[in-house]
mmCIF file of N, CA, C and O in Angstrom:
data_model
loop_
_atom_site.group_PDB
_atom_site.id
_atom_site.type_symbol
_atom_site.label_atom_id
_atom_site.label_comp_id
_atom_site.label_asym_id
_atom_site.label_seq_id
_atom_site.Cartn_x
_atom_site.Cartn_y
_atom_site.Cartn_z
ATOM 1 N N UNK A 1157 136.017 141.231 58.508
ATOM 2 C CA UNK A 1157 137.006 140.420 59.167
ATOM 3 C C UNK A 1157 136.301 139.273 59.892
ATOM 4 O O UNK A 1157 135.112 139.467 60.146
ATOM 5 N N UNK A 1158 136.750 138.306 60.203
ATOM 6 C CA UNK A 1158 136.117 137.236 60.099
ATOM 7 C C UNK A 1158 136.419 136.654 61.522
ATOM 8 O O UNK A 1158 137.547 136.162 61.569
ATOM 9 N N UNK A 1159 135.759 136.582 62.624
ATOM 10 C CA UNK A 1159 136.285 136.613 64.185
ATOM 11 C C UNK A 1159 136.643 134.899 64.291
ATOM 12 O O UNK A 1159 136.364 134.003 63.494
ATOM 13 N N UNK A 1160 137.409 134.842 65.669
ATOM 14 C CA UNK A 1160 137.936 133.375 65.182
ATOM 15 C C UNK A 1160 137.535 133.198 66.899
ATOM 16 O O UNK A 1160 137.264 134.088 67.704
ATOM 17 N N UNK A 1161 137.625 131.420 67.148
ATOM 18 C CA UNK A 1161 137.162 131.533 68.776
ATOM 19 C C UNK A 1161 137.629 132.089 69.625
ATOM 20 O O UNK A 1161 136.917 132.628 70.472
ATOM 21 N N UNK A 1162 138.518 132.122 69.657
ATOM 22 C CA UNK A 1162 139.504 132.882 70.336
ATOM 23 C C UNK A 1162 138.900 134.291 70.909
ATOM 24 O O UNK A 1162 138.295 134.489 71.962
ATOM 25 N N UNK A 1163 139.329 135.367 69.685
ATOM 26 C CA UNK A 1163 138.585 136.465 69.912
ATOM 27 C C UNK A 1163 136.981 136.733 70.389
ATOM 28 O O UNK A 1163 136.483 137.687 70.986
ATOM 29 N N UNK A 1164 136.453 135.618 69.927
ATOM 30 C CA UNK A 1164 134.491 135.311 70.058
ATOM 31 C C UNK A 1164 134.732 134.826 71.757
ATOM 32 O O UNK A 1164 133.709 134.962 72.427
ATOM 33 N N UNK A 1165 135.572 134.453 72.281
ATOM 34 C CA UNK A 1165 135.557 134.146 73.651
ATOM 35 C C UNK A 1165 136.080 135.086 74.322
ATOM 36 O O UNK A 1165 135.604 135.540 75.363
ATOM 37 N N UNK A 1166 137.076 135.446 73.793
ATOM 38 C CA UNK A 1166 137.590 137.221 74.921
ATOM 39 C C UNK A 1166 136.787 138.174 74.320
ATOM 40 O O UNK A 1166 137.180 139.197 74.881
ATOM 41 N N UNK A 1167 135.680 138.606 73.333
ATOM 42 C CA UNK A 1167 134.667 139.643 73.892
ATOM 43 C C UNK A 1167 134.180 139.355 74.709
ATOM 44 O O UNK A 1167 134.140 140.052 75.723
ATOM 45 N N UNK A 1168 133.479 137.936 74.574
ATOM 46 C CA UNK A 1168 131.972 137.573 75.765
ATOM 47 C C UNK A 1168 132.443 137.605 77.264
ATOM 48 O O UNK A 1168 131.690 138.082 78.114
ATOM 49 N N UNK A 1169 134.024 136.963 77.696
ATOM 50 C CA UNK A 1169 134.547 137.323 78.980
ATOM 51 C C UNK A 1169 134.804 138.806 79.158
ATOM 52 O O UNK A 1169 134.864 139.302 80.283
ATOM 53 N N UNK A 1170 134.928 139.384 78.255
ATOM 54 C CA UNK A 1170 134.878 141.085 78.355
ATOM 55 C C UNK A 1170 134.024 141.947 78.804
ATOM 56 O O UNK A 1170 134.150 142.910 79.560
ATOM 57 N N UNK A 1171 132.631 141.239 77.940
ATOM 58 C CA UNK A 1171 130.980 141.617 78.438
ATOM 59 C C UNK A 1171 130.858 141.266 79.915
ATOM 60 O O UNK A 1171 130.658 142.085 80.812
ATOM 61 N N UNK A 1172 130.975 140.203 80.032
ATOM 62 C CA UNK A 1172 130.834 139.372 81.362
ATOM 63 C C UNK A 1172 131.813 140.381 82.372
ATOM 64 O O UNK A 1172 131.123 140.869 83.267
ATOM 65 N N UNK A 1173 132.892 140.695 82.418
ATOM 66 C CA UNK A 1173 133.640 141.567 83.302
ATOM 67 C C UNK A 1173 133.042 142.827 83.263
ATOM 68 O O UNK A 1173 133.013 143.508 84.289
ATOM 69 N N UNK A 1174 132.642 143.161 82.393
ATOM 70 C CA UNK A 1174 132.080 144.729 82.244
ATOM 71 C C UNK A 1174 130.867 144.595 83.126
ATOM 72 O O UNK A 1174 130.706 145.305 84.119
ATOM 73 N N UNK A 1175 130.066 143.717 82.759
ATOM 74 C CA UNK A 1175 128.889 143.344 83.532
ATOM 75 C C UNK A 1175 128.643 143.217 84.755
ATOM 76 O O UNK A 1175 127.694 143.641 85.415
ATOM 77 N N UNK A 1176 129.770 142.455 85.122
ATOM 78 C CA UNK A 1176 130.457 142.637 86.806
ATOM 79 C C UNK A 1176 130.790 143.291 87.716
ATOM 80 O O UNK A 1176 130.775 143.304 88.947
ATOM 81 N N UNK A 1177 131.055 143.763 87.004
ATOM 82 C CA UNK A 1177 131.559 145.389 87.383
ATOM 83 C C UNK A 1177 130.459 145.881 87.282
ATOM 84 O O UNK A 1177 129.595 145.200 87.834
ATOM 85 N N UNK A 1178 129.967 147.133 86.624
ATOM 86 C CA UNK A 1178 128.755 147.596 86.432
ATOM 87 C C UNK A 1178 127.521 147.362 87.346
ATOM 88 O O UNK A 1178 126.709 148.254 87.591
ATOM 89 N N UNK A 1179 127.441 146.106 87.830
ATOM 90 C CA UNK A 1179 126.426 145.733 88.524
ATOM 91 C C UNK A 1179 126.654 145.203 89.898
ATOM 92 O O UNK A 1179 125.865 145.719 90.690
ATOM 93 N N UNK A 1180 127.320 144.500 90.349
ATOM 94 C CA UNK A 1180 127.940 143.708 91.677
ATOM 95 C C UNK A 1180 129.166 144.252 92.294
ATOM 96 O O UNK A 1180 129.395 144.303 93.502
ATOM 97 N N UNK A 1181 129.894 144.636 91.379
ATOM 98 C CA UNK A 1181 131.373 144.707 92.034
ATOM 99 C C UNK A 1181 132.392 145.785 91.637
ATOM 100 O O UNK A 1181 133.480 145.427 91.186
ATOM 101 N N UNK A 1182 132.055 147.271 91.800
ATOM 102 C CA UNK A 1182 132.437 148.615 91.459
ATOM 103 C C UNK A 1182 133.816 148.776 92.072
ATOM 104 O O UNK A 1182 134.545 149.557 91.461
ATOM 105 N N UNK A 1183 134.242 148.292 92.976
ATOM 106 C CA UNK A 1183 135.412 148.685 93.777
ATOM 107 C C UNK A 1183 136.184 147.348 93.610
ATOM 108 O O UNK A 1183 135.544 146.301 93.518
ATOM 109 N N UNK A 1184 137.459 147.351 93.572
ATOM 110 C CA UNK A 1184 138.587 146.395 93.605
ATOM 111 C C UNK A 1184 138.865 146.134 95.650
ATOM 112 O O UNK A 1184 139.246 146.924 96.514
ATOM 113 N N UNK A 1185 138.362 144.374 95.724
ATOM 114 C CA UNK A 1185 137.904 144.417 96.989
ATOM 115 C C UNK A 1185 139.576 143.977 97.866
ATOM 116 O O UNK A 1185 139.530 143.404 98.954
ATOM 117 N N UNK A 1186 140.665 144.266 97.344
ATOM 118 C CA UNK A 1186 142.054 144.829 98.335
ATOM 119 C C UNK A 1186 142.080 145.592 97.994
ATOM 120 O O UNK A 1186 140.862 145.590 98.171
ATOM 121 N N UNK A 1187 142.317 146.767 97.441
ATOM 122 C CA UNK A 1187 142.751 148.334 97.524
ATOM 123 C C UNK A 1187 141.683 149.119 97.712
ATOM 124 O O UNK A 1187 141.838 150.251 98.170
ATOM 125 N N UNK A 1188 140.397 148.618 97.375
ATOM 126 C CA UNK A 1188 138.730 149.582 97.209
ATOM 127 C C UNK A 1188 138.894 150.707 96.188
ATOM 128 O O UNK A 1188 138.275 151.741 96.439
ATOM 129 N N UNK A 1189 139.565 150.671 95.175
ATOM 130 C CA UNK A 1189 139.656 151.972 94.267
ATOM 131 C C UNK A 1189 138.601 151.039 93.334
ATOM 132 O O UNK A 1189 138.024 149.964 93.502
ATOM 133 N N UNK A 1190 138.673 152.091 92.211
ATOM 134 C CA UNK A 1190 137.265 151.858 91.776
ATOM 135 C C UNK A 1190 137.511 151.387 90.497
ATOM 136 O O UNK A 1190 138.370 152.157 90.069
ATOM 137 N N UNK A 1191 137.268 150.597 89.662
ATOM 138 C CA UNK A 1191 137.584 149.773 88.108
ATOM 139 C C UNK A 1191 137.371 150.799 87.328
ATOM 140 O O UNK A 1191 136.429 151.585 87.431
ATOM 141 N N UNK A 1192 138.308 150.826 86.460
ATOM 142 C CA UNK A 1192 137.955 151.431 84.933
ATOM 143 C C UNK A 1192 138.536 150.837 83.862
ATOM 144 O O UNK A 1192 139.685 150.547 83.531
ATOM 145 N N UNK A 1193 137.214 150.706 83.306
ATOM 146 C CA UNK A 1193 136.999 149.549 82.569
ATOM 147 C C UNK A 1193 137.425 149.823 81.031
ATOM 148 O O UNK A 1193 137.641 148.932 80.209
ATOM 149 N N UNK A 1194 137.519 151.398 80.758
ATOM 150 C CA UNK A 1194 138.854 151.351 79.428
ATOM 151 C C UNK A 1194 140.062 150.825 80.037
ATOM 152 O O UNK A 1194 140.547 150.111 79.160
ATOM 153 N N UNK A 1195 140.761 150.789 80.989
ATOM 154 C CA UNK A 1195 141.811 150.703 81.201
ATOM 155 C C UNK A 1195 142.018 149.017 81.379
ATOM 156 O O UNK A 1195 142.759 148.270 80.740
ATOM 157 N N UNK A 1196 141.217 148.755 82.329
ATOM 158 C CA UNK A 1196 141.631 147.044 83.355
ATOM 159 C C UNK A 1196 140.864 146.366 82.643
ATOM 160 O O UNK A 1196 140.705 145.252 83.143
ATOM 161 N N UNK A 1197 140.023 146.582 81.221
ATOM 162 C CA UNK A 1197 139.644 145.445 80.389
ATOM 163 C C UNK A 1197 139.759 146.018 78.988
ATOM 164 O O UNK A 1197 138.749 146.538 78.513
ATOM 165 N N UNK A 1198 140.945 145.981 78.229
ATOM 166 C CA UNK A 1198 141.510 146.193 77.230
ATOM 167 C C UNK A 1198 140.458 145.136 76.164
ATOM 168 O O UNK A 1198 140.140 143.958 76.327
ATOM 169 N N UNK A 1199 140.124 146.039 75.125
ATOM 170 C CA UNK A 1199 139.835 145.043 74.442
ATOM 171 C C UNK A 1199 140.539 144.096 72.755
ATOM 172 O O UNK A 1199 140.094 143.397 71.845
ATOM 173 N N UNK A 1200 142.058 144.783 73.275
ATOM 174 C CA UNK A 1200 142.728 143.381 73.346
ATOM 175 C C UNK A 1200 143.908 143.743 74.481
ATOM 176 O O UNK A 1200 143.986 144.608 75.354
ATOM 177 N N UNK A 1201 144.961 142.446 73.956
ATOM 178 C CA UNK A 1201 145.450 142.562 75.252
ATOM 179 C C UNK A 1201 145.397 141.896 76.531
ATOM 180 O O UNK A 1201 144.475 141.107 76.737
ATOM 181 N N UNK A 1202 146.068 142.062 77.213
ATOM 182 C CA UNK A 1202 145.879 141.351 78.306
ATOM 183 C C UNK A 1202 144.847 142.192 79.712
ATOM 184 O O UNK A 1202 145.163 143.328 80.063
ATOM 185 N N UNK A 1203 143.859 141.584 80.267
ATOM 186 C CA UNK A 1203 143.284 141.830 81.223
ATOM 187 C C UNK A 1203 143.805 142.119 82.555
ATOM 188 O O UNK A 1203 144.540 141.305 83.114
ATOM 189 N N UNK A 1204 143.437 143.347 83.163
ATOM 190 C CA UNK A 1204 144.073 143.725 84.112
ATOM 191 C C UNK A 1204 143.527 143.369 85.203
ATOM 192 O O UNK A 1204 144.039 143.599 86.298
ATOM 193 N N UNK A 1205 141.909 142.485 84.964
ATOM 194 C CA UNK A 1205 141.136 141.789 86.627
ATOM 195 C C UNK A 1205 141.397 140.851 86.462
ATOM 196 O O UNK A 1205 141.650 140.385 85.351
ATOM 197 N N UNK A 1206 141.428 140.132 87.735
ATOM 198 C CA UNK A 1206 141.629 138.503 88.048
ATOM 199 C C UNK A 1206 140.595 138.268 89.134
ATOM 200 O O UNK A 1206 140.057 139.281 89.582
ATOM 201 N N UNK A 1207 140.266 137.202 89.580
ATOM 202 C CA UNK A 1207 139.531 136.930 90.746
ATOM 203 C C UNK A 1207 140.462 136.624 91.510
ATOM 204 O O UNK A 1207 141.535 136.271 91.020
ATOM 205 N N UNK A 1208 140.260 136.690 93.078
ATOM 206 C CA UNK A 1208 140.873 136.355 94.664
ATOM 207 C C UNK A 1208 139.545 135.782 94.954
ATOM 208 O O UNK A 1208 138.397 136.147 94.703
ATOM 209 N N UNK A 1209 140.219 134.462 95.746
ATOM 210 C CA UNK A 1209 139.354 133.776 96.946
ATOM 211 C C UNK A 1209 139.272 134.747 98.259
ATOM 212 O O UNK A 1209 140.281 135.059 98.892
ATOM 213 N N UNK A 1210 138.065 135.153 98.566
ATOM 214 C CA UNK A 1210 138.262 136.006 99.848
ATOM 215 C C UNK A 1210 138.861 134.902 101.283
ATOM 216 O O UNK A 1210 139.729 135.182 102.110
ATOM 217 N N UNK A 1211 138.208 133.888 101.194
ATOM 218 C CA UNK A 1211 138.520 133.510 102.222
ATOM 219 C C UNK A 1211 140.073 132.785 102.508
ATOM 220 O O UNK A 1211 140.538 132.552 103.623
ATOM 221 N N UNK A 1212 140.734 132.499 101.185
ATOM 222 C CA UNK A 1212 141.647 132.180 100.708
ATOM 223 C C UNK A 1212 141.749 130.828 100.290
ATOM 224 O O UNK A 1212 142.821 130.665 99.707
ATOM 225 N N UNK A 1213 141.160 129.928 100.343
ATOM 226 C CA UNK A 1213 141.044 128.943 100.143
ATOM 227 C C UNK A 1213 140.604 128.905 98.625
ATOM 228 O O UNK A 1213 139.774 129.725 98.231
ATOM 229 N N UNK A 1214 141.141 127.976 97.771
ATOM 230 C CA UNK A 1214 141.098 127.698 96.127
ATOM 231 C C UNK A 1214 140.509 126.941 95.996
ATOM 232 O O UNK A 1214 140.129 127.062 94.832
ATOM 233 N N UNK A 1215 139.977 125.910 96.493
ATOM 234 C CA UNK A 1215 138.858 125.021 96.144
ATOM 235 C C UNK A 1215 137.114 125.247 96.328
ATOM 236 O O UNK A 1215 136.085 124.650 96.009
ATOM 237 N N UNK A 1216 137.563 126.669 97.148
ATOM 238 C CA UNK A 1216 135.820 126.724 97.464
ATOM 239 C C UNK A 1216 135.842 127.793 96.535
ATOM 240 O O UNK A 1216 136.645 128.722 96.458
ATOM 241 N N UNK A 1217 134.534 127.452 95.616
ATOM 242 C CA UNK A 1217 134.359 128.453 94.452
ATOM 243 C C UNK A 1217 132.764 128.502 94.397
ATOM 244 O O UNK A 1217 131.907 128.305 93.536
ATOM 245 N N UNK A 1218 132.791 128.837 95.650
ATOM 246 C CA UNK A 1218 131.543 129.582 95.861
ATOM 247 C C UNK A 1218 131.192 131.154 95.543
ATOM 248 O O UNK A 1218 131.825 132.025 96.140
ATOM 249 N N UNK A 1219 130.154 131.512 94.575
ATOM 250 C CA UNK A 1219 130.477 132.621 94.102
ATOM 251 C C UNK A 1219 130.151 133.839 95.493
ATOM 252 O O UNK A 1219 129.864 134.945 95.034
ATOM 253 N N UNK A 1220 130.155 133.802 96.559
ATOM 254 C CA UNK A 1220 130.610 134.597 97.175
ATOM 255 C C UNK A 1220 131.762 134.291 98.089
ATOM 256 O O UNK A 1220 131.891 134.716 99.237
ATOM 257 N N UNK A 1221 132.594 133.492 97.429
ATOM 258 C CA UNK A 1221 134.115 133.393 97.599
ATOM 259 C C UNK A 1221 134.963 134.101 96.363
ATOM 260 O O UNK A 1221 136.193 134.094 96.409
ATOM 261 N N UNK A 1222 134.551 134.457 95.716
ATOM 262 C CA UNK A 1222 135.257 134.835 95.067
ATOM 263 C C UNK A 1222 135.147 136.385 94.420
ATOM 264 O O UNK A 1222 134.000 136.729 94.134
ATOM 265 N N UNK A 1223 135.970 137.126 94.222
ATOM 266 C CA UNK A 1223 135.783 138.480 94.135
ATOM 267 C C UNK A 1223 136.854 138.958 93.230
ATOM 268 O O UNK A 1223 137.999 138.517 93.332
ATOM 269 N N UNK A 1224 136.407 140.148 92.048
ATOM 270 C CA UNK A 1224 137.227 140.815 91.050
ATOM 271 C C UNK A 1224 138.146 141.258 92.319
ATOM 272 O O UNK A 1224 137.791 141.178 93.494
ATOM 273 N N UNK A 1225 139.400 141.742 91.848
ATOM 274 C CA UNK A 1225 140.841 142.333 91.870
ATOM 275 C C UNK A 1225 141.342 142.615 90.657
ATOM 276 O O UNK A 1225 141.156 142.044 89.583
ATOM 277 N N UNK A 1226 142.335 144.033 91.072
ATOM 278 C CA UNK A 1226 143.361 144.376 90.347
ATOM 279 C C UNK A 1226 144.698 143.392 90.043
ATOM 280 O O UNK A 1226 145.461 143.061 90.952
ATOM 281 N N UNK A 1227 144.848 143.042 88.879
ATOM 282 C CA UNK A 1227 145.508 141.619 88.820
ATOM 283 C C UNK A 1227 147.160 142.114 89.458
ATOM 284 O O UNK A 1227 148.060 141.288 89.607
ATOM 285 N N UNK A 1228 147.353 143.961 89.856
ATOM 286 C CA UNK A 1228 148.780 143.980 90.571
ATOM 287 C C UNK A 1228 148.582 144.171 91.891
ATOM 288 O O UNK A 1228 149.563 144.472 92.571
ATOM 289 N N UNK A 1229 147.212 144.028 92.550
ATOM 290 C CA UNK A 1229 146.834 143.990 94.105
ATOM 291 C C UNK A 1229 146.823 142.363 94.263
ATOM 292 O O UNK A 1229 147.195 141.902 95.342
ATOM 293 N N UNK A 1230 146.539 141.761 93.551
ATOM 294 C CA UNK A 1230 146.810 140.132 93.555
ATOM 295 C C UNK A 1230 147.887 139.642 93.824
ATOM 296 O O UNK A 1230 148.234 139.168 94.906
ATOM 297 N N UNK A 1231 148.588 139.737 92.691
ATOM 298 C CA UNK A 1231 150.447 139.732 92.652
ATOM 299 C C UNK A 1231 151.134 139.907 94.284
ATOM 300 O O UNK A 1231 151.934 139.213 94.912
ATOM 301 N N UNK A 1232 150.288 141.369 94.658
ATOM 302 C CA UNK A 1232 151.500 141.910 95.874
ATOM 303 C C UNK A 1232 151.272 141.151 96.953
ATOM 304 O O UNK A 1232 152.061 140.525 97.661
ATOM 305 N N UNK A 1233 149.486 141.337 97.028
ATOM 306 C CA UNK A 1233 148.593 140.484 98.608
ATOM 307 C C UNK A 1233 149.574 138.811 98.340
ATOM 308 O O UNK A 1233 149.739 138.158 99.371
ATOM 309 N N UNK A 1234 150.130 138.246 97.091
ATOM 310 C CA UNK A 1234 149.855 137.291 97.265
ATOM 311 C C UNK A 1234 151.840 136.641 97.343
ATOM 312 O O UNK A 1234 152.369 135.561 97.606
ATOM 313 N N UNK A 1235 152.372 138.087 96.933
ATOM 314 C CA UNK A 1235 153.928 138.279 97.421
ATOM 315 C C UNK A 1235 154.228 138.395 98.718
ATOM 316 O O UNK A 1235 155.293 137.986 99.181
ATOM 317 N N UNK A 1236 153.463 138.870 99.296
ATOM 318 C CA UNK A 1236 153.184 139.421 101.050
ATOM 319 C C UNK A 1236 153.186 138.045 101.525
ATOM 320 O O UNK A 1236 154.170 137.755 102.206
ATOM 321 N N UNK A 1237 152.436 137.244 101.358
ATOM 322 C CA UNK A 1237 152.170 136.144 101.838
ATOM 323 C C UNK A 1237 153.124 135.165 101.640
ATOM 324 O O UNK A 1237 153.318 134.545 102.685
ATOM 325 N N UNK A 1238 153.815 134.769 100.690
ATOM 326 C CA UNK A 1238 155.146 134.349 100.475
ATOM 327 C C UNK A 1238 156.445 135.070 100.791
ATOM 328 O O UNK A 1238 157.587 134.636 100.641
ATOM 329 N N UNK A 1239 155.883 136.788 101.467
ATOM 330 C CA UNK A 1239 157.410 136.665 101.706
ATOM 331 C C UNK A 1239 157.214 136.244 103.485
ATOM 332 O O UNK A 1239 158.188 135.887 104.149
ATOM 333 N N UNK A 1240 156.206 136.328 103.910
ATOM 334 C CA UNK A 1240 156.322 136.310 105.413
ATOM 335 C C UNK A 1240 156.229 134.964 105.595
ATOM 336 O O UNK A 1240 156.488 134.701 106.769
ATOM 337 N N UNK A 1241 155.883 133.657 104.729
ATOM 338 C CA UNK A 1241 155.806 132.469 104.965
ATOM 339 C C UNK A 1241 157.750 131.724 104.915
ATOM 340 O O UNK A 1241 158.077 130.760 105.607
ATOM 341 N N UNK A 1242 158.539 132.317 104.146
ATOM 342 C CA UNK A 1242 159.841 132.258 103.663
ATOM 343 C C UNK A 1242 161.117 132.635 105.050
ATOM 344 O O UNK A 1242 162.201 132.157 105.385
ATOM 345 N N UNK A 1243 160.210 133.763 105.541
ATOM 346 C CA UNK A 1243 161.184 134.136 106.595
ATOM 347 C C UNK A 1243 160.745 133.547 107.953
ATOM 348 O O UNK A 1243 161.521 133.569 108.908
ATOM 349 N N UNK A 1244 159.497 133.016 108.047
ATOM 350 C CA UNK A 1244 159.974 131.924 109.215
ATOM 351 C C UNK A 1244 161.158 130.441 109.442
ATOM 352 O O UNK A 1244 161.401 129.673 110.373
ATOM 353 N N UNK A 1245 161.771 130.649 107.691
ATOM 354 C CA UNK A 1245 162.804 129.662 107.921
ATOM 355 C C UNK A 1245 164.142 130.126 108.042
ATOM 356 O O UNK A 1245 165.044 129.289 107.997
ATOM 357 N N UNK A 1246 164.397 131.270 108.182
ATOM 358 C CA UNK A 1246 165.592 132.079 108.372
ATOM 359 C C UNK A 1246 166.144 131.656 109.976
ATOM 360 O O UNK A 1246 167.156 132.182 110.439
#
């Protein structure tokens, strides 16, 4: 079978997450549970890590600004924050 870029680019980000994991970053740094990497890096499919800015800020992409997450600890930390920004206009 004959791999196309596509796929040749989501192994190597696959390696690269596995790698990440494995070596730097064992725990998901909002909940602290621990990655598993059959599960939260499918190899196909959609990926279950994302990065968070720790400090929150999106322009500083300093690599110790930035840290793996569970892409549904992302979602919520980042629902939390929109819902409490929403109800100061009530």
């Amino acid at each position: 079978m004959r791999k196309t870029h596509t796929s040749y680019t989501k192994s190597r980000y696959r390696q690269f997450l596995v790698l990440m994991v494995e070596k730097y970053q064992p725990l998901c740094a909002l909940c602290s549970k621990p990655f598993d990497l059959e599960v939260d890096t499918p190899t196909r499919g959609l990926d279950l890590l994302t990065e968070h800015h720790a400090d929150g800020n999106h322009y500083n992409s300093d690599l110790s600004n930035r840290v793996l997450v569970h892409r549904t600890c992302q979602k919520s930390y980042h629902a939390k924050d929109n819902i409490l920004f929403w109800r100061q206009f009530k």
